[in-house]
Coordinates of C-alpha atoms in Angstrom, one line a residue:
M1 CA 20.6 0.9 0.4
V2 CA 23.9 2.6 -0.2
G3 CA 27.3 1.0 -1.1
K4 CA 30.6 1.1 0.7
G5 CA 32.4 4.5 0.5
A6 CA 29.2 6.5 0.3
Y7 CA 29.7 7.8 3.8
T8 CA 33.2 9.0 2.9
L9 CA 31.8 10.8 -0.2
L10 CA 29.1 12.3 1.9
G11 CA 31.7 14.0 4.1
K12 CA 33.3 15.5 1.1
G13 CA 30.1 17.4 0.2
N14 CA 29.3 15.4 -2.9
E15 CA 25.9 16.6 -4.0
N16 CA 25.0 13.3 -5.8
V17 CA 25.6 11.4 -2.6
K18 CA 23.7 13.9 -0.5
E19 CA 20.7 13.4 -2.7
L20 CA 21.1 9.6 -2.5
F21 CA 21.1 9.8 1.3
R22 CA 18.1 12.1 1.3
H23 CA 16.2 9.6 -0.9
E24 CA 17.1 6.7 1.4
F25 CA 15.9 8.8 4.3
G26 CA 12.6 9.0 2.5
H27 CA 12.3 5.2 2.9
I28 CA 12.8 5.7 6.6
L29 CA 10.0 8.3 6.6
Q30 CA 7.8 5.7 4.8
Y31 CA 8.4 3.2 7.5
R32 CA 7.5 5.8 10.1
Q33 CA 4.0 6.4 8.6
S34 CA 1.4 5.1 11.1
F35 CA -0.3 3.0 8.5
V36 CA 2.9 1.5 7.2
G37 CA 5.1 0.5 10.1
L38 CA 7.5 -2.5 10.1
E39 CA 5.0 -4.9 8.6
G40 CA 3.9 -2.7 5.8
F41 CA 7.5 -1.7 5.0
Y42 CA 8.8 -5.2 4.7
K43 CA 5.6 -6.8 3.2
V44 CA 4.7 -4.0 0.7
I45 CA 7.4 -1.4 0.1
A46 CA 10.6 -3.5 0.3
P47 CA 9.5 -6.3 -2.0
E48 CA 8.1 -4.0 -4.7
S49 CA 11.1 -1.7 -4.5
L50 CA 13.5 -4.6 -4.7
L51 CA 11.7 -6.2 -7.7
T52 CA 11.8 -3.0 -9.7
S53 CA 15.3 -1.8 -8.6
N54 CA 17.0 -3.0 -11.8
M55 CA 14.3 -2.0 -14.3
S56 CA 14.4 1.1 -16.5
F57 CA 11.4 2.7 -14.7
A58 CA 12.8 2.1 -11.2
N59 CA 13.2 5.8 -10.4
S60 CA 9.5 6.5 -11.3
Y61 CA 8.0 3.5 -9.4
W62 CA 5.6 4.5 -6.6
T63 CA 7.8 3.3 -3.8
E64 CA 10.6 5.6 -4.9
T65 CA 8.6 8.6 -5.9
W66 CA 6.7 8.5 -2.6
A67 CA 10.0 8.3 -0.7
N68 CA 11.1 11.4 -2.6
H69 CA 7.9 13.1 -1.8
L70 CA 8.2 12.5 1.9
S71 CA 11.8 13.6 1.9
N72 CA 10.9 16.8 0.0
N73 CA 8.2 17.6 2.7
Y74 CA 10.6 16.7 5.5
F75 CA 13.5 18.9 4.2
G76 CA 11.2 21.6 2.8
S77 CA 12.9 21.6 -0.6
V78 CA 12.9 19.5 -3.8
F79 CA 15.8 17.4 -5.1
N80 CA 18.2 19.1 -7.5
N81 CA 18.0 16.2 -10.0
L82 CA 14.3 15.8 -10.6
T83 CA 14.9 13.3 -13.4
K84 CA 16.7 10.9 -11.1
Y85 CA 14.5 11.7 -8.1
P86 CA 10.9 12.4 -9.2
S87 CA 8.3 13.0 -6.5
S88 CA 4.7 12.0 -6.1
P89 CA 2.4 11.6 -3.1
L90 CA 1.0 8.1 -2.3
S91 CA -1.9 7.2 -4.5
I92 CA -5.2 5.8 -3.1
F93 CA -4.5 2.6 -4.9
N94 CA -1.1 2.1 -3.2
F95 CA -2.5 3.3 0.2
S96 CA -5.1 0.5 -0.1
K97 CA -2.3 -2.1 -0.1
F98 CA -1.6 -1.1 3.5
L99 CA -5.2 -1.2 4.4
A100 CA -5.5 -4.7 2.9
L101 CA -2.5 -5.8 4.9
K102 CA -4.2 -4.7 8.1
L103 CA -7.4 -6.6 7.2
F104 CA -5.8 -9.9 6.5

């Protein structure tokens, strides 16, 4: 989620804001995964992302690193600030959360 004024800064070519929007687009790409969808996004990704958003490790939490990974693949390049936007594919453990959601 981006704050007020972010769209104005985006128009001015602010690289930090471009990377933020690119990261947030990664969350859209998560939702678009066939095994995630609306239910998986709001029952798995959104709650975990929200719960960790104010913690010191938030940038390295799986919901965020996977969003970055998907964004990197989509745009064909990595983020400029790898410390703020680390990237990692979805682990089998976290993939199983979506499978479990489908079963129950």
